[in-house]
Short mmCIF file of C-alpha atoms and ligand atoms in Angstrom, two decimals:
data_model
loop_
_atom_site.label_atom_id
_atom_site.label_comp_id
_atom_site.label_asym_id
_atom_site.label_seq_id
_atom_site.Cartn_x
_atom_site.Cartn_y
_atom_site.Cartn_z
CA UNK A 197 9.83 -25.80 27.72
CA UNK A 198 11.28 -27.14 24.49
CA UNK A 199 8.41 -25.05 22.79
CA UNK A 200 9.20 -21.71 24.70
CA UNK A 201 12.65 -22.06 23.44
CA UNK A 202 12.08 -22.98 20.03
CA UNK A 203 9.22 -19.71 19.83
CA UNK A 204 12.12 -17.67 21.40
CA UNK A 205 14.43 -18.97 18.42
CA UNK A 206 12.02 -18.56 15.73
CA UNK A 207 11.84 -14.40 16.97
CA UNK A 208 15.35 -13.90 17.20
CA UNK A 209 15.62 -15.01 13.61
CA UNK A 210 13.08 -12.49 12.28
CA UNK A 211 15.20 -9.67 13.61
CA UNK A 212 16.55 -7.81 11.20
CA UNK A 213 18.33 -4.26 10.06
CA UNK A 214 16.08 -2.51 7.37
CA UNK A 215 16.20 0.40 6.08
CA UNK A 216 12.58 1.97 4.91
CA UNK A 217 11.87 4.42 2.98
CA UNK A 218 8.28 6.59 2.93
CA UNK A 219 6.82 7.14 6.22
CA UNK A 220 3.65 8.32 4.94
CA UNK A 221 -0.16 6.67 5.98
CA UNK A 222 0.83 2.97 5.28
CA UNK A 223 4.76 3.40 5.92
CA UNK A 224 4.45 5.11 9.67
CA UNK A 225 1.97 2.37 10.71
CA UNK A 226 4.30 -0.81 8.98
CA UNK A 227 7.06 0.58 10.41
CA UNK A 228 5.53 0.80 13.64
CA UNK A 229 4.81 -3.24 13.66
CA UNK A 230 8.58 -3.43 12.27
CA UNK A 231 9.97 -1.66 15.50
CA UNK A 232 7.85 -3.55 17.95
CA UNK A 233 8.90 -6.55 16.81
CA UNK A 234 12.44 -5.77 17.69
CA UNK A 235 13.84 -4.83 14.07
CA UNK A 236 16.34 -1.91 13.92
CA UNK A 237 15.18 0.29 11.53
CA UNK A 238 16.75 3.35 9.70
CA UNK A 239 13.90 5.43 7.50
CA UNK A 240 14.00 8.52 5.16
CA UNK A 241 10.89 10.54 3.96
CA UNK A 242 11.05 13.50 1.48
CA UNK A 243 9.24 15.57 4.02
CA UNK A 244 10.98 14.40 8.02
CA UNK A 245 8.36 15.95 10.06
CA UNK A 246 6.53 12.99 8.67
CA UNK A 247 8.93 10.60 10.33
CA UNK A 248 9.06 12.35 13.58
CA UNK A 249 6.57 10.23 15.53
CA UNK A 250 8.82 6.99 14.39
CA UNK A 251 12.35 8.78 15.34
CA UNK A 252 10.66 9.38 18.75
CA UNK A 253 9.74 5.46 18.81
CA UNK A 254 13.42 4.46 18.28
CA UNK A 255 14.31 4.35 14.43
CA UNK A 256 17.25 6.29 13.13
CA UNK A 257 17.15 8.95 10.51
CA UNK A 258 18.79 8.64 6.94
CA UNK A 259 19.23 11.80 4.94
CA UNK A 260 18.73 10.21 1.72
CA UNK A 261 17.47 6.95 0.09
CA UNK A 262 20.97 6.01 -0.13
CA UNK A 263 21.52 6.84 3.65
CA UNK A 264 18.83 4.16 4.29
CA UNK A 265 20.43 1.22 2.14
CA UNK A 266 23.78 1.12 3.69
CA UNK A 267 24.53 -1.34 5.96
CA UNK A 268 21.08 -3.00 6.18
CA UNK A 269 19.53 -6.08 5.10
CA UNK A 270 17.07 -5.17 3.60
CA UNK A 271 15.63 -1.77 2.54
CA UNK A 272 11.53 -1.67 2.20
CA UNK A 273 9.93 1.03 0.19
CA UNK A 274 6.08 2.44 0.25
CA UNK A 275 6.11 5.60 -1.52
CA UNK A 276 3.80 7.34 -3.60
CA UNK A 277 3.52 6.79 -7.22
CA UNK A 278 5.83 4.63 -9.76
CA UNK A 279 7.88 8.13 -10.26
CA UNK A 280 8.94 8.29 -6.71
CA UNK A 281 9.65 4.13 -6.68
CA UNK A 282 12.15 4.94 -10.05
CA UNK A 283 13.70 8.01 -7.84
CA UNK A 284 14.16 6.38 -4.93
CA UNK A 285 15.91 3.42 -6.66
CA UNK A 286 17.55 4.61 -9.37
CA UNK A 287 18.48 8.44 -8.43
CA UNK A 288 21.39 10.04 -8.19
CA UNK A 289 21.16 9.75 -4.08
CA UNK A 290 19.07 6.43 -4.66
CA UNK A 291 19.14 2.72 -3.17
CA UNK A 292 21.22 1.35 -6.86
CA UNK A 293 23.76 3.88 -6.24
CA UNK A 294 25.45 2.02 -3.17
CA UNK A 295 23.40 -1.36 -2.62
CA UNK A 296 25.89 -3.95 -2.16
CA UNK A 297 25.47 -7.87 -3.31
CA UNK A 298 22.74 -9.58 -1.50
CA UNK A 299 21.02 -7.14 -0.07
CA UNK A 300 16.89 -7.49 -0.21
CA UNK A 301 15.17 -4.89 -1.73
CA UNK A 302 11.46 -5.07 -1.47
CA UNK A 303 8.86 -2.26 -3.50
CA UNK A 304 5.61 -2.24 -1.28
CA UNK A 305 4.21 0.61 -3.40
CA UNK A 306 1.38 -0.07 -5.33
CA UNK A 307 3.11 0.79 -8.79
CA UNK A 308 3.62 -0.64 -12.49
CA UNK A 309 4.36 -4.13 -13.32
CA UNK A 310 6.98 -3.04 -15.75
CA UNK A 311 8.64 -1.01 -13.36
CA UNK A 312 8.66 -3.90 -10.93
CA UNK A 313 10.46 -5.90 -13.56
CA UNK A 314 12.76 -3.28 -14.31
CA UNK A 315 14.53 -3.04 -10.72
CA UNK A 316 14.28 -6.87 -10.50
CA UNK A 317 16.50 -7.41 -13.89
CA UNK A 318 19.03 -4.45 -12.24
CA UNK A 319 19.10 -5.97 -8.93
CA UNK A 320 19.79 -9.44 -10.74
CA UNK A 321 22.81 -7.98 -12.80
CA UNK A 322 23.85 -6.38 -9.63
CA UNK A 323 23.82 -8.90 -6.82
CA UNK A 324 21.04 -8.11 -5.41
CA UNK A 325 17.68 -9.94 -4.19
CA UNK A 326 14.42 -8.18 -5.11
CA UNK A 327 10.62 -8.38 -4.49
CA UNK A 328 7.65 -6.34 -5.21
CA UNK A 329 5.22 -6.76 -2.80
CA UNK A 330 2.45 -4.71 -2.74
CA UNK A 331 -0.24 -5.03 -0.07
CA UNK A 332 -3.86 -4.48 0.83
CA UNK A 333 -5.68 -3.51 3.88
CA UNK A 334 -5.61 0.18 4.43
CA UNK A 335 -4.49 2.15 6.99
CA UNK A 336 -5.97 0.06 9.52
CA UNK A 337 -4.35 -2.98 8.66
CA UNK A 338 -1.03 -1.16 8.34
CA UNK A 339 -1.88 -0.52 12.17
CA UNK A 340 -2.83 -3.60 13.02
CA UNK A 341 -0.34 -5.45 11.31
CA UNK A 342 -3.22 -7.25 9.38
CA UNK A 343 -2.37 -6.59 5.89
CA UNK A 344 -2.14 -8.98 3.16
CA UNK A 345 0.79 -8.89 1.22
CA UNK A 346 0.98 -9.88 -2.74
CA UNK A 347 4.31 -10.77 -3.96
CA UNK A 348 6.38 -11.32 -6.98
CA UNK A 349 10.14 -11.30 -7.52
CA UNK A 350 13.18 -13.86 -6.39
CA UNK A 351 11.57 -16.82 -4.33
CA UNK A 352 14.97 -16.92 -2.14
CA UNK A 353 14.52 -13.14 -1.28
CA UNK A 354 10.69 -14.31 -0.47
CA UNK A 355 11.97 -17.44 1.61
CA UNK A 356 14.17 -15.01 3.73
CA UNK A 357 11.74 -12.55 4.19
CA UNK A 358 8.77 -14.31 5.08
CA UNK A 359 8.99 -14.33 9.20
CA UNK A 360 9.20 -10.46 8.79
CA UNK A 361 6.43 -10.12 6.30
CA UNK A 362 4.53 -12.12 8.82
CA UNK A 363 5.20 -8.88 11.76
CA UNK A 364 3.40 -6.42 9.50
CA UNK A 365 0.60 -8.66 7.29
CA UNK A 366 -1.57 -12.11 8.08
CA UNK A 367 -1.71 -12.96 4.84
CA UNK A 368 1.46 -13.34 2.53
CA UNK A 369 1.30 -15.17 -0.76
CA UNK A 370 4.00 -15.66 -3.72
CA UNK A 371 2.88 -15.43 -6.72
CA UNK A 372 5.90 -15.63 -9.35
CA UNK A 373 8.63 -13.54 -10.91
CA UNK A 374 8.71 -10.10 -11.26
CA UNK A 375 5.15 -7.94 -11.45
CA UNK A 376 3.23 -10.87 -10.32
CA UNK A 377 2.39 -8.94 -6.64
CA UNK A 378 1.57 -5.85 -8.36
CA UNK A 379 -0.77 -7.69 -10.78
CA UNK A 380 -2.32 -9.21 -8.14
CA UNK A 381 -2.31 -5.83 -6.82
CA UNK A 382 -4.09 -4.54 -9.48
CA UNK A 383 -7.06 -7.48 -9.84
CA UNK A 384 -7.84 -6.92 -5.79
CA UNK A 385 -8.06 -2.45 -7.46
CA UNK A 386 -10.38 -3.88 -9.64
CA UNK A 387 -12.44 -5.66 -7.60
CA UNK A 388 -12.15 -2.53 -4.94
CA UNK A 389 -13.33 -0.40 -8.33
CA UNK A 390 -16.83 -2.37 -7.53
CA UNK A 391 -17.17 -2.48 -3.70
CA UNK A 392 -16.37 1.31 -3.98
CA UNK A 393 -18.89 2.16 -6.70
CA UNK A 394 -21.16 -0.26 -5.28
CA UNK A 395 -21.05 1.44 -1.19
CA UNK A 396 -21.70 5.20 -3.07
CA UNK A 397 -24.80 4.03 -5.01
CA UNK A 398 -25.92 2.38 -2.05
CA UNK A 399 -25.87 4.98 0.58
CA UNK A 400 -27.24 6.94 -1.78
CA UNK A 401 -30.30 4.92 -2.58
CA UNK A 402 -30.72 4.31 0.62
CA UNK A 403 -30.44 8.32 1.84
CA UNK A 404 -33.22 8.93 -0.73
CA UNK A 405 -35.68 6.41 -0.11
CA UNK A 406 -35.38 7.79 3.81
CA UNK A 407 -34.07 4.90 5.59
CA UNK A 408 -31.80 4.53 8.67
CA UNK A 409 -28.54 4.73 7.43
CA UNK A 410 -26.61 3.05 10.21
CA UNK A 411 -29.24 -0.02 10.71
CA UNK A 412 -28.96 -0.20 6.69
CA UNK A 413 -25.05 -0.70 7.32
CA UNK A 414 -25.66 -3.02 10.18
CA UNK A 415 -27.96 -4.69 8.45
CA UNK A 416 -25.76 -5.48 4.69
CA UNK A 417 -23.12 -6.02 6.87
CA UNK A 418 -25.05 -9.02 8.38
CA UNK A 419 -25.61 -10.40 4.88
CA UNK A 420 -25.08 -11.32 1.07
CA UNK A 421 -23.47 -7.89 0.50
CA UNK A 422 -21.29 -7.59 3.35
CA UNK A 423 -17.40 -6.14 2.41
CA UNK A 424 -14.17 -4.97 3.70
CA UNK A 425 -14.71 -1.40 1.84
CA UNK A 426 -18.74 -0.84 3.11
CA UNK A 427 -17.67 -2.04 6.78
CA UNK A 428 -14.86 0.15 6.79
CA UNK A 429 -15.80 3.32 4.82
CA UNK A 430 -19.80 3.77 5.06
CA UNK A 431 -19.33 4.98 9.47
CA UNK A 432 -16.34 6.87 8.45
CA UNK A 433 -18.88 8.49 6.02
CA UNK A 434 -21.88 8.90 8.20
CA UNK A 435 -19.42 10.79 10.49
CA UNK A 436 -18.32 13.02 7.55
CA UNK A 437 -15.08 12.03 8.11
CA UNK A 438 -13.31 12.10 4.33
CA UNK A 439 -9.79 11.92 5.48
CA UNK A 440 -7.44 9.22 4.29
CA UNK A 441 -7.49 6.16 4.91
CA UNK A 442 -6.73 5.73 0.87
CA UNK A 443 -5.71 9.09 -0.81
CA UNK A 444 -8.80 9.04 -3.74
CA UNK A 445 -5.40 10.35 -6.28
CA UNK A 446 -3.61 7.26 -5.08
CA UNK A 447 -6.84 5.03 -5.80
CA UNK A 448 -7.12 6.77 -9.22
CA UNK A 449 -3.44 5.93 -10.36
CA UNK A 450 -4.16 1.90 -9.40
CA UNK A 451 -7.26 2.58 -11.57
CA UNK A 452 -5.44 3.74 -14.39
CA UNK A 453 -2.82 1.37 -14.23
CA UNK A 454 -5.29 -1.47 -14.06
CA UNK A 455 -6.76 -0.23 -17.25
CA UNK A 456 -3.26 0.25 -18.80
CA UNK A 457 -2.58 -3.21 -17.99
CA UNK A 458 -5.42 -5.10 -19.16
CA UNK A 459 -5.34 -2.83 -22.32
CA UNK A 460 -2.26 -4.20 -22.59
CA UNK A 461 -3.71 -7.92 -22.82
CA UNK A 462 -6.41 -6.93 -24.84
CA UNK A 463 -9.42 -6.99 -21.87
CA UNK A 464 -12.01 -4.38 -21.65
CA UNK A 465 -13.12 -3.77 -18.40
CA UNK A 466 -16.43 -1.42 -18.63
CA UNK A 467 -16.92 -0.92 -15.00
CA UNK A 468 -13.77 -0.31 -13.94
CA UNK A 469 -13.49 2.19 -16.74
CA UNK A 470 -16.68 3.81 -14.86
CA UNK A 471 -15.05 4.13 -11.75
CA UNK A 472 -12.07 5.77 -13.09
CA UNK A 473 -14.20 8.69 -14.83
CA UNK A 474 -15.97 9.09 -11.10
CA UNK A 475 -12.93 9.08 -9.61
CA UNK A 476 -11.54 11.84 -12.29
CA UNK A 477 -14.21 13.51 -11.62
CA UNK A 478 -13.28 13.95 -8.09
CA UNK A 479 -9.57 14.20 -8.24
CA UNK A 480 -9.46 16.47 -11.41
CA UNK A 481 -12.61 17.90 -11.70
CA UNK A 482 -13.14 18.90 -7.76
CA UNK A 483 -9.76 18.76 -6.61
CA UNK A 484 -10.47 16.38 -3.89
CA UNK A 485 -7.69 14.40 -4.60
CA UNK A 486 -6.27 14.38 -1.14
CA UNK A 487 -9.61 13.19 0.43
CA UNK A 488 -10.18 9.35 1.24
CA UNK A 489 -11.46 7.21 -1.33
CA UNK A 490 -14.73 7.16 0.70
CA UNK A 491 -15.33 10.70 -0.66
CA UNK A 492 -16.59 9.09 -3.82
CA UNK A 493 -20.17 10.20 -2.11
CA UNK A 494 -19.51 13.93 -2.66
CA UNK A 495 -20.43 13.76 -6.06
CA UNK A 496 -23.97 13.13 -5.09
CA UNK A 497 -24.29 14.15 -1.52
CA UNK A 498 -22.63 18.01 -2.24
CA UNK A 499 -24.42 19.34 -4.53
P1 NAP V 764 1.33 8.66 1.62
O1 NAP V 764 0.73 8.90 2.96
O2 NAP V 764 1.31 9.76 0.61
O3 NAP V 764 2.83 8.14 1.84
C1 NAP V 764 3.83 8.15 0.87
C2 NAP V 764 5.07 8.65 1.54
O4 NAP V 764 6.17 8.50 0.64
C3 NAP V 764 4.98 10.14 1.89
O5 NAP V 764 5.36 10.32 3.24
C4 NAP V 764 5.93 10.79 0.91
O6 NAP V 764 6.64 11.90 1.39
C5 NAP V 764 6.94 9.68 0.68
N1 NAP V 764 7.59 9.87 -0.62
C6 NAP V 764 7.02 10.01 -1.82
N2 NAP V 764 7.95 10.17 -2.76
C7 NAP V 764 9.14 10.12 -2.13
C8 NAP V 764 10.46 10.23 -2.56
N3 NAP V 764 10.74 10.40 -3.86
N4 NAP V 764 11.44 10.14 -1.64
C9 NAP V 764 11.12 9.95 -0.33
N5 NAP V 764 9.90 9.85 0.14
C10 NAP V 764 8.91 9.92 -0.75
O7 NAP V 764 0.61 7.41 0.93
P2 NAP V 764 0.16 6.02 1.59
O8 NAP V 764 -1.30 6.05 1.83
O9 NAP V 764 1.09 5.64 2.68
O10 NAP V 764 0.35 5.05 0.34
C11 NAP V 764 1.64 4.63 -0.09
C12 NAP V 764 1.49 3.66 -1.25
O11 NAP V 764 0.74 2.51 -0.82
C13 NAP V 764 0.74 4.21 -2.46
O12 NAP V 764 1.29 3.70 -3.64
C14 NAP V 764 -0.68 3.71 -2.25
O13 NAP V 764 -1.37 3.60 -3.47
C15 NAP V 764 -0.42 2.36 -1.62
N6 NAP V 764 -1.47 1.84 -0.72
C16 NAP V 764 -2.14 2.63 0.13
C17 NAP V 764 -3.11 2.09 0.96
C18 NAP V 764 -3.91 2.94 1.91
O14 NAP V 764 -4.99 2.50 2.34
N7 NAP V 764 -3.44 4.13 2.30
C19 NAP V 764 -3.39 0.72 0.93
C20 NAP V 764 -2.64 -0.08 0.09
C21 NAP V 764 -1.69 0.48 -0.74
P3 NAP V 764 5.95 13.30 1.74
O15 NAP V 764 5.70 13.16 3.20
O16 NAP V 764 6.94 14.33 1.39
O17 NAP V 764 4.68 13.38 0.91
#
């Protein structure tokens, strides 16, 4: 009995008005996990047809990013690229321009270090609590609510926010001040630079020397070379499915920020630098840029 009511308690306390902003693959299926866990959420997307499917589920609609900041708790963003996380924050029609003192702002784009630092330092001067928690997982753990989560930012914002990281993710670990969740964002790109690489070269090894594709998948799956990306990628591929999942332009900017980054500490990472001229390849060269990263194959397989 005592237990019931204390697990009752421990719910009520995760409930919480948020505003969210960027109901795209990721955002639709986090906000999703967000609504059945009895949050009230208000969300704005550039494009609203996008956010139609959550309306219908019981968010509200904000007309702009400021819309979505008023009066909530906290406002979550997953947009695209670090030039849509500086609009949405620091616009003209952005969170900044009416964010009031101790609100939570938390940055669950994948985007720059430097530009996570730069909206903590403004939300400091300001008032205001902020995180950057990127996360990993794809678009079936935004589903599932099984993402991890890698944050950096103000510990008391992380403190307060952990019970509703918890509704979306099943992992969630703090890693330090500002940048340190997209950092950690970019080492798990890095090591995704390999797995990706690594399931292409594979399949197509494997195509060649005539085997069964699907008992080869079974099969590495079963051992030493078992991985998220090859159990989750290689049947999407043998059903020539190529939609996203992870947008291949989206998987090239973490590439390219991963480089900048470790440039930026003096590392030279050779293999990673090879995946981001494949992946240029497809995204620049081919135009494939709105395919999933699992496309990587078409640069072998169609020609
Ligand atoms: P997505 O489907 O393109 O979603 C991004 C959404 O943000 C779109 O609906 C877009 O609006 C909206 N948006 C972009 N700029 C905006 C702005 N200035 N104002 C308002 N809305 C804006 O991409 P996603 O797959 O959800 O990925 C989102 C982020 O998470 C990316 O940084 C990606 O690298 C990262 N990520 C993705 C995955 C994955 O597996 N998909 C996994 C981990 C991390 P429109 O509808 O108008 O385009």
């Amino acid at each position: 009995m005592a237990e019931s009511m204390g697990f009752r308690k421990v719910k009520e306390l995760a409930r919480m008005k948020i505003g969210f902003i960027g109901t795209g693959v990721m955002g639709t299926g986090i906000i999703s996990n967000l609504l059945a866990a009895g949050n009230e959420l208000t969300i704005y997307n550039r494009t609203k047809s996008k956010a139609q499917g959550l309306l219908d589920q019981g968010a509200k609609w904000a007309n702009t990013p400021a819309d979505a900041t008023l009066n909530n708790d906290v406002v979550f963003t997953m947009v695209g690229y670090p030039k849509d996380v500086e609009e949405v924050y620091f616009g003209d029609q952005g969170i900044f321009s009416v964010a009031s003192k101790n609100q939570l702002v938390v940055d669950m784009t994948t985007s720059t270090p430097s530009l996570a630092l730069k909206i903590g330092q403004f939300a400091e001067k300001n008032g205001l609590l902020a995180l950057d928690a990127p996360v990993s997982g794809g678009d079936v753990g935004a589903k599932n609510a099984t993402l991890t989560v890698m944050i950096g930012g103000n510990k008391t914002a992380f403190d307060k926010l952990v019970p509703i990281f918890n509704q979306i993710g099943q992992r969630v670990n703090y890693f330090g001040s500002y940048g340190a969740g997209q950092h950690t964002k970019m080492a798990n790109q890095i090591m995704i630079a390999g797995t990706m690489t690594g399931l292409t070269e594979m399949l197509v090894y494997a195509k060649k020397a005539k085997l069964d594709l699907p008992t080869v998948l079974e099969t590495l799956n079963s051992g030493g070379a078992a991985n998220w990306s090859m159990a989750n990628y290689v049947p999407r591929i043998l059903k020539e499915d190529y939609t996203p999942g992870f947008f291949t332009k989206h998987f090239l900017k973490d590439l390219r920020i991963a480089l900048d980054e470790a440039d930026k500490m003096g590392l030279d990472l050779p293999a990673t630098k090879q995946a981001k001229q494949l992946y240029e390849k497809l995204v620049d060269e081919r135009g494939l840029g709105d395919d999933g990263t699992q496309a990587l194959v078409k640069l072998w397989w169609d020609n």
